[in-house]
Short mmCIF file of C-alpha atoms and ligand atoms in Angstrom, two decimals:
data_model
loop_
_atom_site.label_atom_id
_atom_site.label_comp_id
_atom_site.label_asym_id
_atom_site.label_seq_id
_atom_site.Cartn_x
_atom_site.Cartn_y
_atom_site.Cartn_z
CA UNK A 17 67.19 72.83 58.78
CA UNK A 18 66.13 69.84 60.82
CA UNK A 19 62.76 69.11 62.09
CA UNK A 20 63.64 70.33 65.63
CA UNK A 21 64.97 73.59 64.43
CA UNK A 22 61.83 74.14 62.25
CA UNK A 23 59.74 73.34 65.36
CA UNK A 24 61.60 75.97 67.45
CA UNK A 25 61.50 78.68 64.68
CA UNK A 26 57.67 78.23 64.33
CA UNK A 27 57.00 78.60 68.19
CA UNK A 28 59.45 81.55 68.44
CA UNK A 29 57.33 83.48 66.14
CA UNK A 30 54.59 83.35 68.83
CA UNK A 31 56.84 85.38 71.27
CA UNK A 32 55.69 88.94 72.02
CA UNK A 33 57.24 91.66 74.23
CA UNK A 34 56.55 90.85 77.91
CA UNK A 35 54.41 93.58 79.24
CA UNK A 36 54.94 94.60 82.89
CA UNK A 37 51.87 95.08 85.15
CA UNK A 38 50.30 98.58 85.21
CA UNK A 39 50.95 98.76 88.97
CA UNK A 40 54.65 99.33 88.19
CA UNK A 41 54.11 102.35 85.98
CA UNK A 42 54.30 105.04 88.87
CA UNK A 43 57.02 103.36 90.82
CA UNK A 44 59.97 105.79 91.05
CA UNK A 45 62.80 105.94 93.62
CA UNK A 46 64.54 109.07 92.84
CA UNK A 47 67.41 108.38 95.30
CA UNK A 48 68.57 105.44 93.21
CA UNK A 49 67.29 106.58 89.78
CA UNK A 50 69.79 109.49 89.97
CA UNK A 51 72.67 106.97 90.14
CA UNK A 52 72.44 106.32 86.58
CA UNK A 53 73.16 109.99 85.75
CA UNK A 54 75.91 109.99 88.33
CA UNK A 55 77.55 106.88 86.82
CA UNK A 56 77.58 108.58 83.43
CA UNK A 57 79.32 111.65 84.88
CA UNK A 58 81.88 109.48 86.89
CA UNK A 59 82.76 107.70 83.52
CA UNK A 60 84.01 111.04 82.11
CA UNK A 61 86.58 111.01 84.91
CA UNK A 62 84.95 113.76 86.96
CA UNK A 63 85.54 113.79 90.82
CA UNK A 64 82.13 112.85 92.16
CA UNK A 65 80.81 114.00 95.70
CA UNK A 66 77.81 111.78 96.75
CA UNK A 67 75.25 113.56 98.92
CA UNK A 68 72.38 111.60 97.48
CA UNK A 69 72.27 108.38 99.56
CA UNK A 70 71.10 107.79 103.12
CA UNK A 71 73.42 104.84 103.85
CA UNK A 72 75.67 105.71 106.90
CA UNK A 73 78.09 102.87 106.09
CA UNK A 74 79.22 104.34 102.85
CA UNK A 75 80.81 107.10 104.92
CA UNK A 76 82.56 107.16 108.30
CA UNK A 77 79.84 105.56 110.27
CA UNK A 78 80.72 102.00 111.28
CA UNK A 79 78.65 99.29 112.73
CA UNK A 80 79.32 98.72 116.48
CA UNK A 81 81.48 95.64 116.93
CA UNK A 82 79.13 94.05 119.67
CA UNK A 83 76.16 93.95 117.15
CA UNK A 84 78.46 92.12 114.57
CA UNK A 85 79.67 89.75 117.16
CA UNK A 86 76.16 88.71 118.29
CA UNK A 87 75.09 88.00 114.72
CA UNK A 88 78.24 86.05 113.96
CA UNK A 89 77.77 84.02 117.08
CA UNK A 90 74.14 83.29 116.09
CA UNK A 91 75.39 82.17 112.59
CA UNK A 92 78.04 79.84 114.13
CA UNK A 93 75.37 78.33 116.24
CA UNK A 94 73.52 77.44 113.21
CA UNK A 95 70.74 79.91 113.76
CA UNK A 96 70.53 79.91 110.03
CA UNK A 97 67.23 78.16 109.32
CA UNK A 98 63.75 80.05 109.12
CA UNK A 99 62.83 82.06 112.13
CA UNK A 100 59.24 82.20 113.53
CA UNK A 101 57.06 84.46 111.24
CA UNK A 102 56.68 87.25 113.83
CA UNK A 103 60.27 87.11 114.86
CA UNK A 104 62.39 85.20 117.48
CA UNK A 105 61.12 85.61 120.96
CA UNK A 106 64.22 87.44 122.34
CA UNK A 107 63.86 90.09 119.44
CA UNK A 108 60.16 90.61 119.88
CA UNK A 109 60.57 91.03 123.78
CA UNK A 110 63.42 93.55 123.13
CA UNK A 111 61.29 95.61 120.76
CA UNK A 112 58.40 95.30 123.32
CA UNK A 113 60.68 96.81 126.07
CA UNK A 114 61.74 99.47 123.55
CA UNK A 115 58.01 100.40 123.04
CA UNK A 116 57.80 100.66 126.90
CA UNK A 117 60.76 103.03 126.98
CA UNK A 118 59.09 105.21 124.39
CA UNK A 119 55.94 105.17 126.46
CA UNK A 120 53.98 103.40 123.75
CA UNK A 121 50.79 102.19 125.65
CA UNK A 122 48.44 99.36 124.83
CA UNK A 123 50.85 97.45 122.65
CA UNK A 124 48.90 94.60 120.89
CA UNK A 125 51.27 93.19 118.57
CA UNK A 126 54.98 93.23 117.66
CA UNK A 127 56.58 91.65 114.58
CA UNK A 128 60.04 91.66 113.09
CA UNK A 129 60.50 92.22 109.42
CA UNK A 130 63.03 92.50 106.41
CA UNK A 131 63.80 96.20 107.23
CA UNK A 132 61.02 98.70 108.15
CA UNK A 133 60.46 98.72 104.41
CA UNK A 134 58.78 95.28 104.62
CA UNK A 135 56.66 96.24 107.65
CA UNK A 136 55.47 99.17 105.77
CA UNK A 137 54.59 97.21 102.73
CA UNK A 138 52.82 94.50 104.81
CA UNK A 139 50.85 96.68 106.98
CA UNK A 140 49.55 98.94 103.93
CA UNK A 141 48.76 95.64 102.07
CA UNK A 142 46.77 94.28 105.07
CA UNK A 143 44.69 97.42 105.29
CA UNK A 144 43.95 99.22 102.05
CA UNK A 145 41.63 98.13 99.25
CA UNK A 146 41.80 99.50 95.71
CA UNK A 147 40.41 102.98 95.46
CA UNK A 148 40.80 103.63 99.29
CA UNK A 149 43.51 106.08 100.33
CA UNK A 150 46.09 106.86 102.96
CA UNK A 151 47.23 110.33 103.70
CA UNK A 152 50.91 110.51 102.66
CA UNK A 153 53.38 113.29 103.66
CA UNK A 154 54.56 115.58 100.87
CA UNK A 155 57.51 115.82 100.76
CA UNK A 156 57.92 112.22 102.00
CA UNK A 157 59.82 108.90 101.67
CA UNK A 158 59.17 107.53 98.12
CA UNK A 159 58.54 103.92 99.36
CA UNK A 160 55.10 104.98 100.44
CA UNK A 161 54.04 106.22 97.00
CA UNK A 162 55.54 103.00 95.51
CA UNK A 163 53.55 100.80 97.69
CA UNK A 164 50.41 102.88 97.06
CA UNK A 165 51.05 102.42 93.38
CA UNK A 166 51.39 98.69 93.78
CA UNK A 167 48.11 98.40 95.75
CA UNK A 168 46.29 100.69 93.28
CA UNK A 169 45.61 102.91 96.19
CA UNK A 170 44.46 106.55 95.49
CA UNK A 171 47.17 109.07 96.25
CA UNK A 172 46.26 111.52 99.07
CA UNK A 173 49.18 113.67 99.67
CA UNK A 174 49.17 116.24 102.54
CA UNK A 175 51.68 118.94 102.79
CA UNK A 176 54.42 119.69 105.40
CA UNK A 177 54.68 123.43 105.97
CA UNK A 178 58.16 124.74 105.17
CA UNK A 179 57.34 128.05 106.88
CA UNK A 180 56.65 126.07 110.06
CA UNK A 181 59.79 124.04 110.06
CA UNK A 182 58.17 121.39 107.82
CA UNK A 183 55.61 120.49 110.38
CA UNK A 184 52.52 118.64 109.00
CA UNK A 185 49.96 121.14 107.83
CA UNK A 186 46.94 120.30 110.00
CA UNK A 187 44.46 122.34 107.97
CA UNK A 188 45.57 120.67 104.76
CA UNK A 189 45.24 117.19 106.47
CA UNK A 190 41.75 118.05 107.68
CA UNK A 191 40.71 119.24 104.16
CA UNK A 192 41.92 115.95 102.60
CA UNK A 193 40.29 113.40 104.80
CA UNK A 194 37.38 111.75 102.86
CA UNK A 195 35.20 108.78 103.20
CA UNK A 196 37.82 106.54 101.63
CA UNK A 197 40.68 107.61 103.79
CA UNK A 198 41.97 104.66 105.95
CA UNK A 199 45.02 106.01 107.67
CA UNK A 200 47.82 108.66 107.87
CA UNK A 201 51.56 108.20 107.48
CA UNK A 202 53.93 110.37 109.59
CA UNK A 203 57.50 110.23 109.12
CA UNK A 204 59.16 111.59 112.40
CA UNK A 205 62.00 112.56 112.18
CA UNK A 206 61.47 113.20 108.59
CA UNK A 207 63.10 112.08 105.52
CA UNK A 208 63.73 114.22 103.34
CA UNK A 209 63.41 117.38 105.51
CA UNK A 210 65.06 116.30 108.76
CA UNK A 211 62.19 117.90 110.86
CA UNK A 212 61.02 116.65 114.02
CA UNK A 213 57.45 116.93 115.12
CA UNK A 214 56.25 119.01 117.94
CA UNK A 215 53.86 117.57 120.67
CA UNK A 216 50.98 119.77 119.78
CA UNK A 217 51.19 118.82 116.13
CA UNK A 218 51.15 115.18 117.09
CA UNK A 219 48.24 115.74 119.47
CA UNK A 220 46.15 117.29 116.78
CA UNK A 221 46.82 114.38 114.45
CA UNK A 222 45.75 111.89 117.27
CA UNK A 223 42.59 113.82 117.53
CA UNK A 224 41.85 113.64 113.77
CA UNK A 225 42.66 109.96 113.70
CA UNK A 226 40.23 109.20 116.54
CA UNK A 227 37.57 111.33 114.99
CA UNK A 228 37.76 109.77 111.55
CA UNK A 229 38.73 106.22 112.49
CA UNK A 230 42.06 106.35 110.97
CA UNK A 231 45.12 104.20 111.68
CA UNK A 232 48.29 106.28 112.18
CA UNK A 233 51.46 104.71 110.58
CA UNK A 234 54.34 106.27 112.54
CA UNK A 235 57.66 105.86 110.66
CA UNK A 236 60.25 106.44 113.45
CA UNK A 237 63.31 104.75 111.93
CA UNK A 238 65.51 107.81 112.74
CA UNK A 239 64.22 108.25 116.27
CA UNK A 240 67.76 108.15 117.98
CA UNK A 241 69.41 110.57 115.67
CA UNK A 242 68.43 113.90 117.05
CA UNK A 243 70.30 117.00 117.47
CA UNK A 244 70.55 119.90 119.99
CA UNK A 245 69.46 117.73 123.00
CA UNK A 246 65.94 117.30 121.32
CA UNK A 247 63.55 114.65 122.53
CA UNK A 248 61.57 112.33 120.38
CA UNK A 249 57.86 111.89 121.13
CA UNK A 250 56.26 108.75 119.68
CA UNK A 251 52.80 109.54 118.63
CA UNK A 252 51.57 106.17 119.88
CA UNK A 253 52.57 107.46 123.47
CA UNK A 254 49.96 110.25 123.33
CA UNK A 255 46.80 108.25 123.45
CA UNK A 256 45.88 104.60 124.49
CA UNK A 257 42.98 104.40 122.20
CA UNK A 258 44.40 105.64 119.02
CA UNK A 259 45.09 102.82 116.43
CA UNK A 260 48.84 103.08 115.51
CA UNK A 261 51.53 101.09 113.91
CA UNK A 262 54.93 102.43 114.83
CA UNK A 263 57.85 101.44 112.45
CA UNK A 264 61.38 101.12 113.60
CA UNK A 265 64.56 99.29 112.78
CA UNK A 266 68.26 98.98 113.07
CA UNK A 267 69.24 100.35 109.67
CA UNK A 268 69.80 103.98 110.53
CA UNK A 269 70.31 104.09 114.38
CA UNK A 270 72.75 101.21 114.42
CA UNK A 271 74.39 101.48 111.15
CA UNK A 272 73.43 98.17 109.76
CA UNK A 273 71.01 98.96 106.76
CA UNK A 274 72.41 95.82 105.06
CA UNK A 275 71.20 93.58 107.86
CA UNK A 276 67.59 94.38 106.75
CA UNK A 277 66.06 94.36 110.18
CA UNK A 278 63.00 96.41 111.03
CA UNK A 279 59.77 95.97 112.98
CA UNK A 280 56.23 97.04 113.51
CA UNK A 281 54.54 97.80 116.89
CA UNK A 282 50.68 97.78 116.71
CA UNK A 283 49.07 99.69 119.50
CA UNK A 284 45.60 100.88 120.58
CA UNK A 285 42.44 99.30 121.37
CA UNK A 286 42.45 95.43 120.89
CA UNK A 287 38.73 94.94 119.96
CA UNK A 288 39.18 97.58 117.25
CA UNK A 289 42.52 96.17 115.90
CA UNK A 290 42.09 92.38 116.26
CA UNK A 291 41.06 91.70 112.63
CA UNK A 292 43.68 93.97 111.30
CA UNK A 293 46.37 92.22 113.41
CA UNK A 294 45.32 88.89 112.08
CA UNK A 295 45.45 90.09 108.49
CA UNK A 296 48.97 91.33 109.09
CA UNK A 297 49.96 87.97 110.59
CA UNK A 298 48.48 86.09 107.65
CA UNK A 299 50.97 87.99 105.38
CA UNK A 300 53.82 87.54 107.98
CA UNK A 301 53.22 83.71 107.92
CA UNK A 302 52.94 83.48 104.04
CA UNK A 303 56.38 85.20 103.54
CA UNK A 304 57.91 82.75 106.19
CA UNK A 305 60.18 85.03 108.24
CA UNK A 306 62.75 87.97 108.29
CA UNK A 307 66.50 87.26 108.26
CA UNK A 308 67.18 84.95 111.20
CA UNK A 309 70.71 85.34 112.42
CA UNK A 310 70.43 89.11 112.21
CA UNK A 311 67.40 89.09 114.54
CA UNK A 312 69.92 88.27 117.45
CA UNK A 313 71.33 91.77 116.89
CA UNK A 314 68.19 93.53 117.96
CA UNK A 315 68.47 92.85 121.77
CA UNK A 316 72.23 93.58 121.70
CA UNK A 317 71.75 96.74 119.74
CA UNK A 318 68.74 98.12 121.86
CA UNK A 319 70.05 97.16 125.20
CA UNK A 320 73.85 97.14 125.22
CA UNK A 321 76.47 100.06 124.68
CA UNK A 322 74.88 103.08 122.76
CA UNK A 323 78.11 105.07 122.66
CA UNK A 324 78.22 105.02 118.96
CA UNK A 325 75.26 107.32 119.07
CA UNK A 326 77.16 109.99 120.97
CA UNK A 327 79.93 110.08 118.40
CA UNK A 328 77.50 109.92 115.53
CA UNK A 329 75.28 112.75 116.75
CA UNK A 330 78.52 114.92 117.39
CA UNK A 331 79.58 114.49 113.77
CA UNK A 332 76.18 114.90 112.35
CA UNK A 333 75.50 118.11 114.22
CA UNK A 334 78.62 119.52 112.78
CA UNK A 335 77.74 118.43 109.34
CA UNK A 336 74.19 119.72 109.66
CA UNK A 337 75.52 123.15 110.81
CA UNK A 338 77.91 123.40 107.77
CA UNK A 339 75.12 122.42 105.49
CA UNK A 340 72.50 124.97 106.86
CA UNK A 341 75.11 127.81 107.06
CA UNK A 342 76.69 127.33 103.59
CA UNK A 343 73.43 126.67 101.78
CA UNK A 344 71.65 129.67 103.35
CA UNK A 345 74.61 131.90 102.10
CA UNK A 346 73.89 131.10 98.53
CA UNK A 347 71.59 133.71 97.08
CA UNK A 348 68.39 132.18 96.02
CA UNK A 349 68.65 128.97 98.18
CA UNK A 350 67.08 128.70 101.59
CA UNK A 351 67.36 125.81 104.02
CA UNK A 352 65.24 124.93 107.07
CA UNK A 353 67.47 123.66 109.95
CA UNK A 354 67.03 119.89 110.44
CA UNK A 355 66.53 118.76 113.96
CA UNK A 356 67.07 114.88 113.31
CA UNK A 357 67.91 112.22 110.79
CA UNK A 358 70.71 113.21 108.26
CA UNK A 359 68.89 115.09 105.54
CA UNK A 360 68.14 118.62 104.59
CA UNK A 361 65.54 119.77 101.91
CA UNK A 362 66.84 123.23 100.74
CA UNK A 363 64.57 125.26 98.48
CA UNK A 364 65.66 126.61 95.11
CA UNK A 365 63.97 129.91 94.73
CA UNK A 366 63.57 129.69 90.89
CA UNK A 367 61.11 128.84 88.11
CA UNK A 368 63.12 126.12 86.50
CA UNK A 369 62.26 122.68 87.57
CA UNK A 370 64.50 120.89 90.02
CA UNK A 371 65.11 117.64 88.04
CA UNK A 372 66.64 119.70 85.32
CA UNK A 373 68.79 121.69 87.89
CA UNK A 374 70.04 118.35 89.41
CA UNK A 375 70.95 116.73 86.20
CA UNK A 376 72.91 119.76 85.08
CA UNK A 377 74.53 119.99 88.46
CA UNK A 378 75.70 116.39 88.25
CA UNK A 379 76.99 116.74 84.79
CA UNK A 380 78.90 120.12 85.45
CA UNK A 381 80.24 119.62 89.02
CA UNK A 382 79.99 115.95 89.91
CA UNK A 383 78.01 116.85 93.06
CA UNK A 384 75.14 114.24 93.42
CA UNK A 385 71.92 115.41 95.15
CA UNK A 386 68.28 114.18 94.65
CA UNK A 387 65.67 116.42 93.01
CA UNK A 388 62.86 117.46 95.37
CA UNK A 389 60.20 116.24 92.79
CA UNK A 390 61.36 112.72 93.84
CA UNK A 391 59.75 113.35 97.33
CA UNK A 392 56.83 115.34 96.27
CA UNK A 393 56.46 119.07 96.98
CA UNK A 394 53.93 122.00 96.69
CA UNK A 395 53.43 122.51 92.99
CA UNK A 396 55.51 125.50 91.77
CA UNK A 397 58.16 125.06 94.47
CA UNK A 398 61.57 123.55 93.75
CA UNK A 399 64.02 121.70 96.11
CA UNK A 400 66.73 119.18 96.40
CA UNK A 401 67.63 116.70 99.09
CA UNK A 402 71.07 116.25 100.53
CA UNK A 403 72.17 113.61 102.92
CA UNK A 404 74.81 115.30 105.02
CA UNK A 405 76.67 112.00 105.77
CA UNK A 406 79.95 112.69 103.96
CA UNK A 407 82.82 114.39 106.00
CA UNK A 408 83.12 118.16 106.45
CA UNK A 409 85.76 118.66 103.79
CA UNK A 410 83.56 116.81 101.19
CA UNK A 411 80.45 118.85 102.29
CA UNK A 412 82.30 122.17 102.02
CA UNK A 413 83.56 121.31 98.51
CA UNK A 414 80.07 120.28 97.44
CA UNK A 415 78.32 123.41 98.77
CA UNK A 416 80.94 125.73 97.22
CA UNK A 417 80.37 123.91 93.91
CA UNK A 418 76.52 124.11 94.32
CA UNK A 419 76.85 127.99 94.92
CA UNK A 420 79.04 128.68 92.03
CA UNK A 421 77.04 126.53 89.66
CA UNK A 422 73.76 128.02 90.80
CA UNK A 423 74.62 131.44 89.61
CA UNK A 424 75.80 130.12 86.20
CA UNK A 425 72.69 127.85 85.89
CA UNK A 426 70.43 130.80 86.38
CA UNK A 427 72.32 132.95 83.97
CA UNK A 428 72.23 130.27 81.29
CA UNK A 429 68.65 129.01 81.67
CA UNK A 430 66.68 131.91 83.25
CA UNK A 431 68.71 135.00 83.63
CA UNK A 432 69.94 135.89 87.10
CA UNK A 433 66.94 137.93 87.73
CA UNK A 434 64.90 134.74 87.77
CA UNK A 435 65.52 134.25 91.48
CA UNK A 436 62.12 134.37 93.03
C1 LIG B 16 61.65 107.24 106.42
C2 LIG B 16 62.31 105.90 105.95
N1 LIG B 16 61.57 104.81 106.35
C3 LIG B 16 62.00 103.59 106.14
C4 LIG B 16 63.26 103.39 105.45
C5 LIG B 16 63.65 101.95 105.11
O1 LIG B 16 64.20 101.46 106.27
P1 LIG B 16 64.75 99.99 106.37
O2 LIG B 16 66.32 99.89 105.82
O3 LIG B 16 64.66 99.43 107.68
O4 LIG B 16 64.00 99.16 105.32
C6 LIG B 16 64.01 104.56 105.13
C7 LIG B 16 65.25 104.39 104.49
O5 LIG B 16 65.85 105.34 103.96
C8 LIG B 16 63.40 105.83 105.42
O6 LIG B 16 64.12 106.87 105.21
#
């Protein structure tokens, strides 16, 4: 052994396992975690039916051509350098106009981000100190709990009421506000339940926010995907003084989740918000900018032809109706009718835990859904989430399989009498 080899051998013995930070311990993203199981089942040659992912482009929803053309043109024009940290002027103005259309009053700042995901991360990071808390909807979108975990923020889940079409439970919210509560998150239309919030529910939340000096984080990423001629109400439109950050983006409404374009709209009273807005902008500057050429798609998407939405809502309404009808016809499953987005959150009336149910379902049938525990739920209740993006034939096949499987599952693991 030469001298150099001996030297390397001696320093290699100093190596120890690299320990990840504690803050990653509680980060879970059930929607993607389930894919590992699905891949194993797919390897065995089973036909797979994917109802787990909220990516419209994996199904028959195609990016409108004019949105691609604007982006391509920007790329050809060499708009490929960094953009301003808050976003290009044209995009910021388009989002301001969108806020006006949504009757959001007292807009104090608008910024463009790498998906709504980045806006959510930045806005919570700019607000919450270790040990403080934000009221987080349960069930809700797992990114919020992942960011909370990263910030070592205390979890403060509030429940959505399944008996009231998954509206936020106002009494539960009231009971959970404490001296360390800084804000409340609302996802409307909701992921994973597909519920749309009523004006009086929103009004009560505004009153609580004003009374307790909370910021409302309104995640409205699905606001154009509504069924049955329903209208969307932006909570920020209800009161000019309430502090609010409204999150939006192109991913879902315009079928470009891979563009990674989102935004935040800060509204309310400037004197109350000014330091917070500066904190957000410090982070925006430090991370340079969101994707540049894709920002040109914002004005085109928001202001030009919207006909893709008419088609999409037609398809989704049909798929929503099949989902609700077929799931409710299975003994021991109930499903509240979604009014927006493309998710349903059916309840399994059984004692077994839903993660076990879902892993057995994937192995036995190839139908991939996400366990309710991945989104949070009232302890003792069991659910799963479906994304009803696949075509009608696939959905019918999947729900027939779920029905047949559920009965066998209960017989095997609990006895059919176990249906609650
Ligand atoms: C409620 C909700 N908010 C935010 C996001 C992320 O959006 P974006 O693609 O703009 O980061 C999703 C994605 O599924 C979502 O469901």
